[in-house]
CSV table of C-alpha atoms in Angstrom, one decimal:
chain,number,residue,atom,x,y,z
A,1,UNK,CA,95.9,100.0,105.4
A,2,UNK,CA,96.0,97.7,102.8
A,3,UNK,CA,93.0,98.6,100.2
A,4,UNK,CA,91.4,95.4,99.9
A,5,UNK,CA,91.1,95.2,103.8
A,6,UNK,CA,89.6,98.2,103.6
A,7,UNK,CA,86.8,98.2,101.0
A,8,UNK,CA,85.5,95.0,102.9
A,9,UNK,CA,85.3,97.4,106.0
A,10,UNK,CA,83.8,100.2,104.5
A,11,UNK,CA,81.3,98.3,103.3
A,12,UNK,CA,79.8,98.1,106.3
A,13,UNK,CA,78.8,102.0,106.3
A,14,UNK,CA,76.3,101.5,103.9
A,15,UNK,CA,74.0,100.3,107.3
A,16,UNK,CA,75.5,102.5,109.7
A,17,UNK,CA,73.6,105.6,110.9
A,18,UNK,CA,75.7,109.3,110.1
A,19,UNK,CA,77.0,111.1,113.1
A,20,UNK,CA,76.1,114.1,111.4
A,21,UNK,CA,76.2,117.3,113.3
A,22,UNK,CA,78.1,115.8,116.1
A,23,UNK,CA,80.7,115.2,114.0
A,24,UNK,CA,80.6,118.4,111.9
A,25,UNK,CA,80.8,120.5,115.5
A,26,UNK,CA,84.1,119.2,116.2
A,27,UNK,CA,85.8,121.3,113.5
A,28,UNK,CA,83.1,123.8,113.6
A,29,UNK,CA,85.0,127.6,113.6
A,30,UNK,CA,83.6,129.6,117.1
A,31,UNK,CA,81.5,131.9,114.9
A,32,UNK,CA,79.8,129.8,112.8
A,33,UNK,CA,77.2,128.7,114.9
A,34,UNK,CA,75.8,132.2,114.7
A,35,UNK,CA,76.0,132.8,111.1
A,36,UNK,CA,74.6,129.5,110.1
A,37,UNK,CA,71.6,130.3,112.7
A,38,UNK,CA,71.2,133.9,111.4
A,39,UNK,CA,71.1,132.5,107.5
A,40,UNK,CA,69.2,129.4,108.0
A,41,UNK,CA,66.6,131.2,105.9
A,42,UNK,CA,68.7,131.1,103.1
A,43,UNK,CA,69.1,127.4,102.9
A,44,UNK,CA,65.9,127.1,101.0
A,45,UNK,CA,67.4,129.3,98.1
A,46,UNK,CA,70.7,128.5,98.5
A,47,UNK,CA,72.6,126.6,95.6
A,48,UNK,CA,73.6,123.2,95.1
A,49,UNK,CA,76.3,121.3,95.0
A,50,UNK,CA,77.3,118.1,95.6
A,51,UNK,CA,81.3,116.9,96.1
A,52,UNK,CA,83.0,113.5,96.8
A,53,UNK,CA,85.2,111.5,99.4
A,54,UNK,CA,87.1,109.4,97.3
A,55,UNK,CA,89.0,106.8,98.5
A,56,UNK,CA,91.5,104.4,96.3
A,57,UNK,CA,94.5,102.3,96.1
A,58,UNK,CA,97.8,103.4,95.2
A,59,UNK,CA,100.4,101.6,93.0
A,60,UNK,CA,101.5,99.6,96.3
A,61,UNK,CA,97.6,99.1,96.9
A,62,UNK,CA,97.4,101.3,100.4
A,63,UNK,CA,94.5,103.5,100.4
A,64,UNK,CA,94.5,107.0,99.8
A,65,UNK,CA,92.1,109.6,100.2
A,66,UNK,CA,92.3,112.4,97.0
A,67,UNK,CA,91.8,116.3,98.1
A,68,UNK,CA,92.1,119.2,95.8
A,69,UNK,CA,94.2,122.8,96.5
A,70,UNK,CA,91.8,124.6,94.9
A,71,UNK,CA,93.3,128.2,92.3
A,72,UNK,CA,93.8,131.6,93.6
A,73,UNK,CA,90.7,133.6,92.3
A,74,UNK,CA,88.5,136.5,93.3
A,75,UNK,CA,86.0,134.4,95.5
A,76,UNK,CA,85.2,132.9,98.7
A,77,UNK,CA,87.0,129.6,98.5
A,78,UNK,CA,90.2,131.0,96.7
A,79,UNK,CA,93.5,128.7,97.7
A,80,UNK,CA,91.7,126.4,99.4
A,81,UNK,CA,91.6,122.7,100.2
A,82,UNK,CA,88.3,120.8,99.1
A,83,UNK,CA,87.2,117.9,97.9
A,84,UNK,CA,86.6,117.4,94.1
A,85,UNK,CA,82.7,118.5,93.5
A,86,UNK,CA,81.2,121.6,92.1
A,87,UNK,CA,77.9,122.9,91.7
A,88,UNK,CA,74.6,120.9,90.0
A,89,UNK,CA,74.3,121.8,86.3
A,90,UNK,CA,70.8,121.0,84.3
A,91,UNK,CA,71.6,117.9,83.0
A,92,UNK,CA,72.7,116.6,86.3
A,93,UNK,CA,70.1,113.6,86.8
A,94,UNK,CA,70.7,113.9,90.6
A,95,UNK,CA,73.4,114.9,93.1
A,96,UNK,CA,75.5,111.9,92.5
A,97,UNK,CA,75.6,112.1,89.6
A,98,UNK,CA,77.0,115.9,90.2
A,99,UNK,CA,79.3,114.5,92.0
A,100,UNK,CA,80.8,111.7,90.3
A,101,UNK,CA,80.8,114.6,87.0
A,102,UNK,CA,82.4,117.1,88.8
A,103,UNK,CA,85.6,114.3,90.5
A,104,UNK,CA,85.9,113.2,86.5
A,105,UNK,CA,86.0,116.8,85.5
A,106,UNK,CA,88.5,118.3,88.4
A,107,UNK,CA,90.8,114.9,88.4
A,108,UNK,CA,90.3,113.2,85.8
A,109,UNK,CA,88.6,110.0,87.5
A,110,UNK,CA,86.4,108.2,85.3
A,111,UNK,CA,82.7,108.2,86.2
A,112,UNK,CA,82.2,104.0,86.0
A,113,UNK,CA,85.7,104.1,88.1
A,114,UNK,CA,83.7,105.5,91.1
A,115,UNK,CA,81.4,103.2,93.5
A,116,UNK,CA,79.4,105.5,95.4
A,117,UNK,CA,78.7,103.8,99.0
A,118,UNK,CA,76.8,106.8,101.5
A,119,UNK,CA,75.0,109.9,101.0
A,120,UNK,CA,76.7,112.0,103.8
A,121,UNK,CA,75.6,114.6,105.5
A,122,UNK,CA,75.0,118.3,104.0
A,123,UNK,CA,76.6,121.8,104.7
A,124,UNK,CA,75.5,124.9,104.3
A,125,UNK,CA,78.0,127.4,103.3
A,126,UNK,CA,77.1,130.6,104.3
A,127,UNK,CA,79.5,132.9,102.3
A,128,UNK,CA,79.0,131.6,99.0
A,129,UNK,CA,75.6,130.1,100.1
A,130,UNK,CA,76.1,126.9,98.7
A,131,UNK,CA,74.2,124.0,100.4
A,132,UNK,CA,76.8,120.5,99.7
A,133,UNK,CA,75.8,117.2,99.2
A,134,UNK,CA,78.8,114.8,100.2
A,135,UNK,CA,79.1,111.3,99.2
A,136,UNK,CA,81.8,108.6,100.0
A,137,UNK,CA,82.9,106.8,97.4
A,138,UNK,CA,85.7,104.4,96.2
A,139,UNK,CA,87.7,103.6,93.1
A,140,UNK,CA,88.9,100.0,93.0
A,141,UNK,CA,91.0,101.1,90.1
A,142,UNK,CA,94.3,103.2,91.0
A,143,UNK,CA,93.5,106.3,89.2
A,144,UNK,CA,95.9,108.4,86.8
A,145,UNK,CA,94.8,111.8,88.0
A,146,UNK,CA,94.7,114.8,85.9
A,147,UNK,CA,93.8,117.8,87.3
A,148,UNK,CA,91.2,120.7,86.0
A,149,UNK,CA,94.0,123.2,84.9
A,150,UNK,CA,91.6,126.5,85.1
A,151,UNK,CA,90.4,125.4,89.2
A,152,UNK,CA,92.4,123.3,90.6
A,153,UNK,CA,96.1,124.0,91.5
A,154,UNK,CA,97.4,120.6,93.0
A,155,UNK,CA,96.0,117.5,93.9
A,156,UNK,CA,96.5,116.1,97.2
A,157,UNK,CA,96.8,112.5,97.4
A,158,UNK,CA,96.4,111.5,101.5
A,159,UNK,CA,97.3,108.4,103.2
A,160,UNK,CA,94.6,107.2,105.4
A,161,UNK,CA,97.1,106.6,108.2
A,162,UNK,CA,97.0,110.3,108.0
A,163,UNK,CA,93.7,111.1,107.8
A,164,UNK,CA,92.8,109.2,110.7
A,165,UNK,CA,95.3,110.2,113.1
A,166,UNK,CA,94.2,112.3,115.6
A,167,UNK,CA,97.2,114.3,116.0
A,168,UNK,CA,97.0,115.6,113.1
A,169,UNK,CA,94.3,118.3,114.6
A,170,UNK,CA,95.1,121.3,115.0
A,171,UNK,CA,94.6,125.0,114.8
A,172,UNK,CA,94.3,128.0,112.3
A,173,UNK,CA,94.2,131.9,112.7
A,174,UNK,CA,91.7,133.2,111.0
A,175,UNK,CA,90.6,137.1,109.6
A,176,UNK,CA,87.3,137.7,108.5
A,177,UNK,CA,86.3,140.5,106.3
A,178,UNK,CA,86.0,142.7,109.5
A,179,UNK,CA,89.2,142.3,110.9
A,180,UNK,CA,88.3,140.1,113.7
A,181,UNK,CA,90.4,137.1,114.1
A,182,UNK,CA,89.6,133.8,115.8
A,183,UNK,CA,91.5,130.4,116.5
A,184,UNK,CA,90.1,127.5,114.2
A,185,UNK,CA,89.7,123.9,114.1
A,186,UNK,CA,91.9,122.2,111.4
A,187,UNK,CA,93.2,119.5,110.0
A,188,UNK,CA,97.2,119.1,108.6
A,189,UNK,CA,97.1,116.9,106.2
A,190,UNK,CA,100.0,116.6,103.2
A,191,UNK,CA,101.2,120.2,105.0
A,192,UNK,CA,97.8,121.9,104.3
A,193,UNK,CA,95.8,123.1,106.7
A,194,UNK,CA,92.1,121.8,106.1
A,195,UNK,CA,89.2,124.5,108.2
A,196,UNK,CA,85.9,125.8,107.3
A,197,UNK,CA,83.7,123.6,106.0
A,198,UNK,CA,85.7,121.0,104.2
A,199,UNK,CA,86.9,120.4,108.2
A,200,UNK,CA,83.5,119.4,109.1
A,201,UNK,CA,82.7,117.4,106.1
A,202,UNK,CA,86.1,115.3,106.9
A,203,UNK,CA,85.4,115.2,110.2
A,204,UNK,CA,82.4,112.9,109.4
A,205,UNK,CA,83.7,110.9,106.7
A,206,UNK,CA,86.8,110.2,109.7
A,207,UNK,CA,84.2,109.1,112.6
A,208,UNK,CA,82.5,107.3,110.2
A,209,UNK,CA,85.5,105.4,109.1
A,210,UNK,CA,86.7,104.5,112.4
A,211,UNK,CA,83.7,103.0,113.5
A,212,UNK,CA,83.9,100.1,111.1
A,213,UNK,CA,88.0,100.4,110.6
């Protein structure tokens, strides 16, 4: 979609209300019902962070939507696709503002590059027990991306043809730490598989989009 067309459409968000957990439950793995149920207590204590759904023009002004293949490390979200974002640091004067830090610091995209236009809705993460803040945003600028050399391995630069299309759904195997394996919800985008909850964040962001696209 051509990017002008499409900030005048996604404007219209801004007044729409978030489909929230019905969206998040479509890419929700089988097990994570429980877990979320069992460590709801946590969410109180849990820590913050706050990531964004940035969406642009390329050089041939169609809109893209940027993800991040995050480094192989010792930790729960090692080689995995996310959005740019990170966790709130002191200065942080809210979680915007963590947000729009964090994209500049893990891509390189300016903070006065980014509009903010919806608060999403949060997830809780129970392995690393992180609660995230999403936002939508665009940049009306095409960005020269640079990524965060020490977290992030590649950036991912999605079409929103892509994004959108619903055959693009589709499965993962998952292990968990005790050997049990289950069937996921996914997403393929760029040749990644997308699960967990980075799925269930997208998975808002896309309903939301299509009811104003």
């Amino acid at each position: 979609m051509n990017f002008d067309e499409f900030v005048t459409l996604v404007s219209k968000v801004k007044n729409i209300t978030l489909p929230a957990e019905k969206s998040h439950l479509k890419m929700v793995p089988p097990y994570r019902e429980d877990l979320i149920k069992q460590q709801a207590g946590n969410i109180a204590n849990a820590r913050k962070a706050a990531v964004m759904a940035l969406f642009y023009p390329n050089s041939s002004n169609q809109t893209y939507l940027v993800l991040i293949l995050r480094k192989t490390y010792k930790g729960v979200h090692s080689a995995q696709i996310g959005f740019p974002g990170g966790k709130v640091e002191l200065e942080d004067k809210d979680l915007e503002y963590t947000a729009l830090r964090e994209t500049f610091e893990e891509v390189g995209v300016p903070i006065d590059y980014i509009t903010p236009l919806k608060a999403l809705t949060k997830v809780y993460i129970p392995p690393s027990n992180f609660y995230v803040s999403p936002f939508l945003g665009i940049s009306k600028s095409t960005p020269l991306f640079v990524k965060q050399d020490d977290e992030v391995e590649e950036i991912l630069e999605v079409k929103l043809q892509d994004f959108l299309d619903d055959k693009n759904l589709k499965t993962k195997e998952v292990q968990l730490k005790d050997k049990s394996q289950f069937n996921v919800p996914a997403m393929e985008l760029n040749n990644h598989l997308v699960w967990g909850a980075t799925a269930m964040m997208l998975s808002e962001v896309k309903d939301l989009l299509k009811s104003v696209l």
